[in-house]
Short mmCIF file of N, CA and C in Angstrom, two decimals:
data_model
loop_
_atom_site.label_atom_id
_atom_site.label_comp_id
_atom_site.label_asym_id
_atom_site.label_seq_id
_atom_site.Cartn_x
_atom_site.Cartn_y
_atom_site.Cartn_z
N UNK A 1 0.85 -1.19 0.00
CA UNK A 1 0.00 0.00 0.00
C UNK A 1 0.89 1.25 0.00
N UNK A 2 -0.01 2.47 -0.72
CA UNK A 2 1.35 3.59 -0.89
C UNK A 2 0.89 4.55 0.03
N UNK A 3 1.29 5.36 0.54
CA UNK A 3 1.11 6.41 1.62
C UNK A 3 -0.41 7.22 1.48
N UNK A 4 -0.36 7.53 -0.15
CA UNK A 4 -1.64 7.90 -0.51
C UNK A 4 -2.80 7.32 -0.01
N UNK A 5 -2.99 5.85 -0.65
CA UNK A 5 -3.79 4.69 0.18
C UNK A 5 -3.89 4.90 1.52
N UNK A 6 -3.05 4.86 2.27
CA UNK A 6 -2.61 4.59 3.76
C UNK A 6 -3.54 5.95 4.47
N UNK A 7 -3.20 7.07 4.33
CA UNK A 7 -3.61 8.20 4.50
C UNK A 7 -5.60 8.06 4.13
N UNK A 8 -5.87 7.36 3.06
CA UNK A 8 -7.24 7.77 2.58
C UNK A 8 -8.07 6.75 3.43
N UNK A 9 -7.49 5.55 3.95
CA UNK A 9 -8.01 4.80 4.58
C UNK A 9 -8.49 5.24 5.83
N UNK A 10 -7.27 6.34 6.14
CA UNK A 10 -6.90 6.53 7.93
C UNK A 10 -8.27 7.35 7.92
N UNK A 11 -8.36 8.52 6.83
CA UNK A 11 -9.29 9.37 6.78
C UNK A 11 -10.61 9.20 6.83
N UNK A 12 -10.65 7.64 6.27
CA UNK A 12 -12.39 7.61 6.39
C UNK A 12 -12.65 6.75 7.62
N UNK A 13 -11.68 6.25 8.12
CA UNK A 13 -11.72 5.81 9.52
C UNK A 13 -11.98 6.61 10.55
N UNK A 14 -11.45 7.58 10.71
CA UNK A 14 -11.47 9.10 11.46
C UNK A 14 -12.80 9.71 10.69
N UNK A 15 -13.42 9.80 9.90
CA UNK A 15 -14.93 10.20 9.58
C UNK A 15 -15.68 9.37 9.86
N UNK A 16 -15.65 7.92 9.92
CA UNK A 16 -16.98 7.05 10.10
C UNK A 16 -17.13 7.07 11.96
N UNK A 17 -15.68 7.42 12.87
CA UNK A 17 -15.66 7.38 14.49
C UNK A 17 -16.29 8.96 14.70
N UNK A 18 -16.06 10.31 13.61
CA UNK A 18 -16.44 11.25 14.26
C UNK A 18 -17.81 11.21 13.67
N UNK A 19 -18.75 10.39 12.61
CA UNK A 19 -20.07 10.43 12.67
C UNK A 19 -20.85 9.64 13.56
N UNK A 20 -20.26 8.80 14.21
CA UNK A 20 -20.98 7.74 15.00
C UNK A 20 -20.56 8.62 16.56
N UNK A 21 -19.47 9.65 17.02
CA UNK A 21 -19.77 10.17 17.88
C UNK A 21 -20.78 10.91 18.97
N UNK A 22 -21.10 10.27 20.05
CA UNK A 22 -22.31 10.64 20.59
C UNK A 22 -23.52 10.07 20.05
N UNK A 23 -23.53 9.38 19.21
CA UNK A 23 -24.72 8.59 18.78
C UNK A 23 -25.46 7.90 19.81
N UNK A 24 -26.63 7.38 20.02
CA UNK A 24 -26.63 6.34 20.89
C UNK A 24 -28.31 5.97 20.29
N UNK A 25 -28.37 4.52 20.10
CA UNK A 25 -29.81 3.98 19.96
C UNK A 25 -30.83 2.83 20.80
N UNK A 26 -31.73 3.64 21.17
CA UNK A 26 -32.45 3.12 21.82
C UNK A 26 -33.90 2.06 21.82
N UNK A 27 -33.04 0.57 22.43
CA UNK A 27 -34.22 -0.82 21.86
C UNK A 27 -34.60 -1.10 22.93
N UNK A 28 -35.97 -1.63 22.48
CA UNK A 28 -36.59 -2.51 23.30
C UNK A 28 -35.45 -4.24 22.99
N UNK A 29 -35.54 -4.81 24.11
CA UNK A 29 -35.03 -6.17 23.84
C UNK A 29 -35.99 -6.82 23.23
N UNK A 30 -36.84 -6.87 22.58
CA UNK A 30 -37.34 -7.50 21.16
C UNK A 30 -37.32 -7.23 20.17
N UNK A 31 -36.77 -5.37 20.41
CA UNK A 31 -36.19 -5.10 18.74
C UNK A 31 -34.92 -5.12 18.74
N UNK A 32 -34.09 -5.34 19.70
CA UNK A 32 -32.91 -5.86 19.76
C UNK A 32 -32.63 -6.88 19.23
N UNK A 33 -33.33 -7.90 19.19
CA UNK A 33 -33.03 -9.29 18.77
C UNK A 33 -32.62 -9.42 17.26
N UNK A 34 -33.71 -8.20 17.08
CA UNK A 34 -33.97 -8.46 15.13
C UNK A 34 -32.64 -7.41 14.43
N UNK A 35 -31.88 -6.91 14.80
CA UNK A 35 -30.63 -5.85 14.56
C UNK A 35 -29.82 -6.19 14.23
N UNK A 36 -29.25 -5.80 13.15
CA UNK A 36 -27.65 -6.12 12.63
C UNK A 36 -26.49 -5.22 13.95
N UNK A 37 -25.98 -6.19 14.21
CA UNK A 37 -24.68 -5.78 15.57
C UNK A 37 -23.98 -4.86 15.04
N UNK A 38 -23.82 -5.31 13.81
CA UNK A 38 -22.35 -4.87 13.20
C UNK A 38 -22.43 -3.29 12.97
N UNK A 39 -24.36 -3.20 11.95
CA UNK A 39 -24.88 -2.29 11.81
C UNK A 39 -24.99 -0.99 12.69
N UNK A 40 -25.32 -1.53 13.47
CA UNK A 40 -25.43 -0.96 15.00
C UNK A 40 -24.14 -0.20 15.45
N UNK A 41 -22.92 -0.93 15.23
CA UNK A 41 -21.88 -0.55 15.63
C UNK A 41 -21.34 0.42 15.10
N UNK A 42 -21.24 0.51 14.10
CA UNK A 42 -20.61 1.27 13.01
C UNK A 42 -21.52 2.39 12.53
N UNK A 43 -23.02 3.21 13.44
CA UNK A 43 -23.78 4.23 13.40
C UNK A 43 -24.04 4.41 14.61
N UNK A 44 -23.29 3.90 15.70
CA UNK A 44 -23.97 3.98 16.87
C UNK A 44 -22.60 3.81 17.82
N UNK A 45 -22.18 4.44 18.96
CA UNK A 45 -21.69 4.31 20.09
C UNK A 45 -21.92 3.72 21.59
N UNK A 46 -23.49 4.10 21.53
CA UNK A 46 -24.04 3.44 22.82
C UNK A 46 -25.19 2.62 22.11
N UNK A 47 -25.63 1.99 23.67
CA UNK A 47 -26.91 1.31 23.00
C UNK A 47 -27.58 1.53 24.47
N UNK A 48 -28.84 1.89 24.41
CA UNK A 48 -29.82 1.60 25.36
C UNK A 48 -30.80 0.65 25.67
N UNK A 49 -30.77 -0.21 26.51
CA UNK A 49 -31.48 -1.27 26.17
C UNK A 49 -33.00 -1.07 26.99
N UNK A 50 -34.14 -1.59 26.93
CA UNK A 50 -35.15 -1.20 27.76
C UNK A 50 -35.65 -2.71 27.82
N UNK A 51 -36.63 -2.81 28.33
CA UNK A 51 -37.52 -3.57 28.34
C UNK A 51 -37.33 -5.23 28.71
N UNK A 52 -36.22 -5.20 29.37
CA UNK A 52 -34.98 -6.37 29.43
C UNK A 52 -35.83 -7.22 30.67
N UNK A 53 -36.01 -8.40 30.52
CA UNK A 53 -36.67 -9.08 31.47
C UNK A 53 -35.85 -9.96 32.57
N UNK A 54 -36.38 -10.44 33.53
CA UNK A 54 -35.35 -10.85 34.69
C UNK A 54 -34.52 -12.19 34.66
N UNK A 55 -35.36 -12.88 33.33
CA UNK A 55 -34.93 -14.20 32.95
C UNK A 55 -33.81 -13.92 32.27
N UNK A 56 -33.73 -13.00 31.65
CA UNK A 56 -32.59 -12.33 30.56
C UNK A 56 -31.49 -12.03 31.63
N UNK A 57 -31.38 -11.35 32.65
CA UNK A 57 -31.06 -10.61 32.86
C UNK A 57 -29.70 -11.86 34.17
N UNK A 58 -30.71 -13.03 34.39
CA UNK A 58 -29.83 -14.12 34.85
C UNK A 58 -29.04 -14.97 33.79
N UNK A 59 -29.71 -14.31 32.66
CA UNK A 59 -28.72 -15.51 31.52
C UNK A 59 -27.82 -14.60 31.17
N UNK A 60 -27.19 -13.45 31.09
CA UNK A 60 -26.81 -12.52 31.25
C UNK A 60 -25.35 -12.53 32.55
N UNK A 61 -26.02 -12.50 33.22
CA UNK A 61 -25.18 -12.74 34.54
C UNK A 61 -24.32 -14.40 34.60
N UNK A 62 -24.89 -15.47 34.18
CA UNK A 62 -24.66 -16.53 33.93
C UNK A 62 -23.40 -17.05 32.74
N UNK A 63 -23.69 -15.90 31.81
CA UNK A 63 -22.92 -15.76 30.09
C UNK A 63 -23.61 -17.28 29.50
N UNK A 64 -24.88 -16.99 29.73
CA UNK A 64 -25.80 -18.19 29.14
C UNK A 64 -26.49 -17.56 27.80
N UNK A 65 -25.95 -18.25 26.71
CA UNK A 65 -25.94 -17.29 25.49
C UNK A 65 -27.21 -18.13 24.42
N UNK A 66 -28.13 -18.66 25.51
CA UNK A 66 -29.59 -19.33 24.50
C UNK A 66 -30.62 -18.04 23.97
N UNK A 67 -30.52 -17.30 24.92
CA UNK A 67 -31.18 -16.18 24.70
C UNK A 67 -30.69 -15.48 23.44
N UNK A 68 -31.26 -14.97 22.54
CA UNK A 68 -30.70 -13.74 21.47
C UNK A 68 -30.45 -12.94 21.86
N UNK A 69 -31.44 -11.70 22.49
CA UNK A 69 -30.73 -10.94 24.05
C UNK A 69 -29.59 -10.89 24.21
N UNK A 70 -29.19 -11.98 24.98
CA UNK A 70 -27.94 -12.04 25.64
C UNK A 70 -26.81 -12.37 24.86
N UNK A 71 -27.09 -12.91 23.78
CA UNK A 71 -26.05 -13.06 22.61
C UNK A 71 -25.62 -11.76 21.96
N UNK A 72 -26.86 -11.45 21.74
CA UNK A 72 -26.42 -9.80 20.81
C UNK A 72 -25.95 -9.17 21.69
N UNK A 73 -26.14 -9.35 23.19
CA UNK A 73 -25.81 -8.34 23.94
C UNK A 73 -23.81 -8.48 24.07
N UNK A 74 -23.57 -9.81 23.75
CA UNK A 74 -22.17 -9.96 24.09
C UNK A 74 -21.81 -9.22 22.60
N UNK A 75 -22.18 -9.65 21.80
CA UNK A 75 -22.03 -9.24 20.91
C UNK A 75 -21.50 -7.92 20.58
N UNK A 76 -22.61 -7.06 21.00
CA UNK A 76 -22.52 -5.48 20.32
C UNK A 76 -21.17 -4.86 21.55
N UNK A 77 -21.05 -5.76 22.78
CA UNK A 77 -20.12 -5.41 23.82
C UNK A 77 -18.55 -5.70 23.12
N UNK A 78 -18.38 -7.03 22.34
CA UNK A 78 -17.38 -7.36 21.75
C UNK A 78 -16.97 -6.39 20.52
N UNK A 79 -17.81 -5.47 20.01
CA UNK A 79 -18.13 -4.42 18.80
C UNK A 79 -17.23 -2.92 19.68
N UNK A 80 -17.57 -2.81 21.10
CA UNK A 80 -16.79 -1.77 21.50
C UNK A 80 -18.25 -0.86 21.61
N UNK A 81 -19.55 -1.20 21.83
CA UNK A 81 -20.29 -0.23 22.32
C UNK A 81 -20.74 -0.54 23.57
N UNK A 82 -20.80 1.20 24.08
CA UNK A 82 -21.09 1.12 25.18
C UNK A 82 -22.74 0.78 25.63
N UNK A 83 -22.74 0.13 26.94
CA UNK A 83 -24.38 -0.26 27.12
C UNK A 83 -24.83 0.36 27.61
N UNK A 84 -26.11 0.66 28.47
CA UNK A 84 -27.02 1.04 29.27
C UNK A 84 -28.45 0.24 29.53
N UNK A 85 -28.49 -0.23 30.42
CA UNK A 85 -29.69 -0.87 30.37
C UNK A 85 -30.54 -0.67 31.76
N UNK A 86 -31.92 -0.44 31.67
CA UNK A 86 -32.84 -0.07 31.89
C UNK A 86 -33.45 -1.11 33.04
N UNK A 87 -33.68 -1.34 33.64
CA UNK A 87 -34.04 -2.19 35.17
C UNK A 87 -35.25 -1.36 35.54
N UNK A 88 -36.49 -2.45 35.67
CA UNK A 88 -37.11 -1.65 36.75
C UNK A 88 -37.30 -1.83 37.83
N UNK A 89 -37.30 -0.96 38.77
CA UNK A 89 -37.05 -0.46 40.20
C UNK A 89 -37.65 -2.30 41.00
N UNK A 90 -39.24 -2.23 40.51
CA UNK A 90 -39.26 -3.60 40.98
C UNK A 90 -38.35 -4.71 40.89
N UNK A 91 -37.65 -5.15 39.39
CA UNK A 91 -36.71 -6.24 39.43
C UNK A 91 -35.50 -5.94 40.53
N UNK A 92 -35.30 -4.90 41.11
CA UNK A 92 -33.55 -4.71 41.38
C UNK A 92 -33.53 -5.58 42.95
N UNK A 93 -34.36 -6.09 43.42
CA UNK A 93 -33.98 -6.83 45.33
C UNK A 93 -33.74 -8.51 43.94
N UNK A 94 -34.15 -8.81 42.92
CA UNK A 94 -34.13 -10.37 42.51
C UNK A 94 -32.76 -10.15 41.15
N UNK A 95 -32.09 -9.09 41.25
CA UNK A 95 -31.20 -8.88 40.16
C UNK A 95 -29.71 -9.37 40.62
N UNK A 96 -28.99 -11.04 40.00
CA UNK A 96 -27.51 -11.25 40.53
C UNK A 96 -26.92 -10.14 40.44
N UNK A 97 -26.45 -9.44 41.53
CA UNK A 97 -25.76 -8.16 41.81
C UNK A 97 -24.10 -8.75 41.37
N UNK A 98 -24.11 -10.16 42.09
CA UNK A 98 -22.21 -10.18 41.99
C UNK A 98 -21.92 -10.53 40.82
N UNK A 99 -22.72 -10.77 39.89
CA UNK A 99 -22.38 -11.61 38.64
C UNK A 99 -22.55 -10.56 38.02
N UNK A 100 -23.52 -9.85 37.79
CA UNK A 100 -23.93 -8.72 36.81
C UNK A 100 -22.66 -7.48 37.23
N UNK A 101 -22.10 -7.27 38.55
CA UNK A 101 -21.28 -6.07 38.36
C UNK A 101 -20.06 -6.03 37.81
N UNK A 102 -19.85 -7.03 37.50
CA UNK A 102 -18.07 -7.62 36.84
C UNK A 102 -18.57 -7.53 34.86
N UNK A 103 -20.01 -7.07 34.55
CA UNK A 103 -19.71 -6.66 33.21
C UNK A 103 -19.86 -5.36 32.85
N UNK A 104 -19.06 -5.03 32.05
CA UNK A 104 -19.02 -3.75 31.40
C UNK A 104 -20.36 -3.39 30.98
N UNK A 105 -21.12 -2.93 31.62
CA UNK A 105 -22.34 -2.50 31.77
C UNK A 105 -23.07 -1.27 32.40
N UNK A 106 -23.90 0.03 31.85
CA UNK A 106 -24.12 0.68 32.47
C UNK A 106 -25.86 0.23 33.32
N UNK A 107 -26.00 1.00 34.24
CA UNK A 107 -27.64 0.40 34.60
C UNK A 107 -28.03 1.51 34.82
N UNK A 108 -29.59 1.60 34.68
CA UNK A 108 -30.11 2.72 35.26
C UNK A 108 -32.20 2.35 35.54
N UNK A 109 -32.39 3.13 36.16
CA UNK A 109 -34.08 3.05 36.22
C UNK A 109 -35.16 3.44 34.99
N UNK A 110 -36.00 3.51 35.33
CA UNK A 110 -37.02 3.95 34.03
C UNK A 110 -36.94 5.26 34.70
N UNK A 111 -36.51 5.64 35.02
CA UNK A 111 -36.80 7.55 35.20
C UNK A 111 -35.18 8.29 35.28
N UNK A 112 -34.60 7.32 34.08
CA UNK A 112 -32.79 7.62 34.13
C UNK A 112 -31.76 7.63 35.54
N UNK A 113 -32.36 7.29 36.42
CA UNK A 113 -31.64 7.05 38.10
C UNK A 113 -30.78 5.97 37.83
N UNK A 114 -29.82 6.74 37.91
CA UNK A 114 -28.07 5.76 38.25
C UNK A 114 -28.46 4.55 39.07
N UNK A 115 -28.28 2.83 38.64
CA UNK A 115 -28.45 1.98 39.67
C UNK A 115 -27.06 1.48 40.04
N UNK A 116 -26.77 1.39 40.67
CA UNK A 116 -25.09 1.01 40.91
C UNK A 116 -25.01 -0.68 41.76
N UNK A 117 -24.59 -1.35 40.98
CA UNK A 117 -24.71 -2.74 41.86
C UNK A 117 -23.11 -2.92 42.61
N UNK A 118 -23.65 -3.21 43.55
CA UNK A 118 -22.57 -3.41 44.81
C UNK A 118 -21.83 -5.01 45.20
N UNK A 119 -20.94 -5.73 44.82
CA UNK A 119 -20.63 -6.80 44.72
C UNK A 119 -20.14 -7.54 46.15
N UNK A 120 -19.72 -6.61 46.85
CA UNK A 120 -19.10 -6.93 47.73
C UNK A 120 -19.83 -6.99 49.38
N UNK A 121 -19.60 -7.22 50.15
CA UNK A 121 -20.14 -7.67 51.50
C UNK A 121 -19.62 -6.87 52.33
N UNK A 122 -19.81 -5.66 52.08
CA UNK A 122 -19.27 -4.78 52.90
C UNK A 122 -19.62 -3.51 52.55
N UNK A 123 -20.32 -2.31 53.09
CA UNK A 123 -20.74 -0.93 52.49
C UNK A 123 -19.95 -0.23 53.54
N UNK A 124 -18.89 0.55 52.92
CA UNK A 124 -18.82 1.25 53.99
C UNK A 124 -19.44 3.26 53.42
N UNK A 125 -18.89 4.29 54.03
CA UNK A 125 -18.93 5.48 53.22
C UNK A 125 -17.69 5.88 52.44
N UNK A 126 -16.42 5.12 52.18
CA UNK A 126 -15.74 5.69 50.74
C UNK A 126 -17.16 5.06 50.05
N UNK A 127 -17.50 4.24 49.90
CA UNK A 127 -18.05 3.47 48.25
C UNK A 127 -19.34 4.39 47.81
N UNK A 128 -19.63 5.21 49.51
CA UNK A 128 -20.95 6.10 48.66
C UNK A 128 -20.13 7.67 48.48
N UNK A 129 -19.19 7.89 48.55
CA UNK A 129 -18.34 8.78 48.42
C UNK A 129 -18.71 9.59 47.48
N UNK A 130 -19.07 9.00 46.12
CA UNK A 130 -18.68 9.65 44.87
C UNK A 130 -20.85 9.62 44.30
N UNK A 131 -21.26 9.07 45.12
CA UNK A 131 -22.86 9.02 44.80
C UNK A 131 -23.76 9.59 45.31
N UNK A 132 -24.45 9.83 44.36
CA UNK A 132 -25.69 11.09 44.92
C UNK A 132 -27.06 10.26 44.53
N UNK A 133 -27.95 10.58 44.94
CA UNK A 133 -28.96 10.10 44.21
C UNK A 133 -29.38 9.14 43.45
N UNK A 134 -28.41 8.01 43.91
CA UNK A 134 -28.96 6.97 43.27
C UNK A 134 -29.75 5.51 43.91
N UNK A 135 -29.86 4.53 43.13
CA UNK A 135 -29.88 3.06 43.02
C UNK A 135 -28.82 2.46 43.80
N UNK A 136 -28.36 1.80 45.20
CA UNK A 136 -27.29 0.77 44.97
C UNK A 136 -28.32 -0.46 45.49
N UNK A 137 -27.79 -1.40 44.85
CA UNK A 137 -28.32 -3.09 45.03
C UNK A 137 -26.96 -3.39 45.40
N UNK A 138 -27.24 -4.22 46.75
CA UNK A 138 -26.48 -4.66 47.76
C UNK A 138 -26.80 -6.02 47.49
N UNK A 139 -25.71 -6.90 48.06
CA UNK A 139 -25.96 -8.50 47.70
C UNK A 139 -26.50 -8.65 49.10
N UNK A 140 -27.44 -9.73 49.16
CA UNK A 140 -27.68 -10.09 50.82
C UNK A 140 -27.45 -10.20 51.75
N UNK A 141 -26.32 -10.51 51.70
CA UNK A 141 -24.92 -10.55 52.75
C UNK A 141 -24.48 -9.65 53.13
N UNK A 142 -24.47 -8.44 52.48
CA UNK A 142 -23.68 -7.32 52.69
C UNK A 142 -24.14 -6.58 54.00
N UNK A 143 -22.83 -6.60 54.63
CA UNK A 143 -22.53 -5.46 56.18
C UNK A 143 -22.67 -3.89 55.33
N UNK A 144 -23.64 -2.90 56.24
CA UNK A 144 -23.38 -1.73 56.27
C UNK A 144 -23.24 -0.96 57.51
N UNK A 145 -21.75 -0.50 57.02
CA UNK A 145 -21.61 0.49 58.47
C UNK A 145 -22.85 1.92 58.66
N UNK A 146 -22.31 2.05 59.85
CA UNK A 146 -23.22 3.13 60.18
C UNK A 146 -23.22 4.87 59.86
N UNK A 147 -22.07 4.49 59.10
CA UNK A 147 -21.73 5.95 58.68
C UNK A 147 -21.94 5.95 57.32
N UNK A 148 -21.95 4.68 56.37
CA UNK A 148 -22.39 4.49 55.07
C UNK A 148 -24.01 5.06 55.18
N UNK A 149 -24.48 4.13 56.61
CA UNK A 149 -26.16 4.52 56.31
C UNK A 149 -26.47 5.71 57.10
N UNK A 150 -25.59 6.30 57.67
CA UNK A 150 -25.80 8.10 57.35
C UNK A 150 -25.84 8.38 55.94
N UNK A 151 -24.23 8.25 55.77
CA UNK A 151 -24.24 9.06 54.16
C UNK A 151 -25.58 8.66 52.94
N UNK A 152 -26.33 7.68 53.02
CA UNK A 152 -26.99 7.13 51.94
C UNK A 152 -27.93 7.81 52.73
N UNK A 153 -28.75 8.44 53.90
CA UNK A 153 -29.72 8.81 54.27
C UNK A 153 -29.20 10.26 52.98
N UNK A 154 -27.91 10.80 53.91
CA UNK A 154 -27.80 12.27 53.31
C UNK A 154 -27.83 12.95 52.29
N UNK A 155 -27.47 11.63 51.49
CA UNK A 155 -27.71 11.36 49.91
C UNK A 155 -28.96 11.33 49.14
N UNK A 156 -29.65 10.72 49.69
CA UNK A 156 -30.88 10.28 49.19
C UNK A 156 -30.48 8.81 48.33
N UNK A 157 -29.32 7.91 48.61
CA UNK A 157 -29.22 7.04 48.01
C UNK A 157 -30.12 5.86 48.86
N UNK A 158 -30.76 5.46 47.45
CA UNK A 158 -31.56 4.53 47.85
C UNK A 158 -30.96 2.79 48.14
N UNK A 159 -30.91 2.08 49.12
CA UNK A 159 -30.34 1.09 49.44
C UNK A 159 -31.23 -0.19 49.01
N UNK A 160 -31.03 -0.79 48.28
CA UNK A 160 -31.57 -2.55 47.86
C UNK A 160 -31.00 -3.72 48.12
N UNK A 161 -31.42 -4.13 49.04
CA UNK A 161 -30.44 -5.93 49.41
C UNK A 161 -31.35 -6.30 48.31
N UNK A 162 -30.71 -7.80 48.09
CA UNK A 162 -31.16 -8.94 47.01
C UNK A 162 -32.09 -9.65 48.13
N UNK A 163 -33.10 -10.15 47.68
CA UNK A 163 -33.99 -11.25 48.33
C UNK A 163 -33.35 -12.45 48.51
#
């Protein structure tokens, strides 16, 4: 290849990342299913997912890839887009907190509220340090000190053990 080449390639590489900048598209997980990944990837940066059900959401946590869901979902993750997905407030006490927080995954509520899943067995106040107003799902087990559950009063962070 000659420099010319080299250069024209680089260029439309650097135009197809600054048109897909800030992009982001938003599915239901049944119109998720039906989507070209690739498609997706290459017009899109984020993805929002909605409508994601709790069965999904353990095959998911599991890397149980029968689901389409959860396939596309590794999928469009292996593509380099970022996620977001949508939980509602009811699913979050029955949501695997320790399995689900080890993926590159954003979460949030149906009214855009930060959910933050907490993996560990222990809350103290560094971990609410940096949080305001949100979601944390605590695993069942989890110790909270007493100065964490000041700060989450002071916060307005809302606290969820798992059932």
């Amino acid at each position: 290849m000659n420099n010319v080449l080299i250069q024209h390639v680089i260029d439309e590489v650097v135009a197809r990342l600054q048109r897909r900048a800030g992009q982001a598209k938003t599915l239901s997980a049944a119109q998720f299913q039906d989507i070209d990944s690739r498609a997706l990837s290459s017009q899109h940066e984020a993805l929002n997912l909605i409508q994601i059900s709790l069965p999904q959401l353990r095959q998911l946590a599991e890397h149980q890839e029968e689901d389409r869901t959860v396939k596309k979902l590794f999928e469009v993750l292996s593509l380099g887009l970022r996620v977001r997905i949508t939980i509602p407030v009811h699913l979050l006490p029955a949501i695997p907190v320790h399995k689900l927080s080890g993926l590159p995954l954003k979460w949030c509520d149906e009214h855009e509220r930060t959910i933050v899943l907490h993996p560990t067995k222990l809350l103290s106040y560094a971990d609410l340090a940096c949080l305001n107003e949100n979601w944390l799902v605590l695993r069942r087990q989890c110790v909270i000190t007493a100065l964490a559950l000041d700060a989450a009063r002071a916060r307005n962070i809302h606290l969820i053990k798992q059932e």
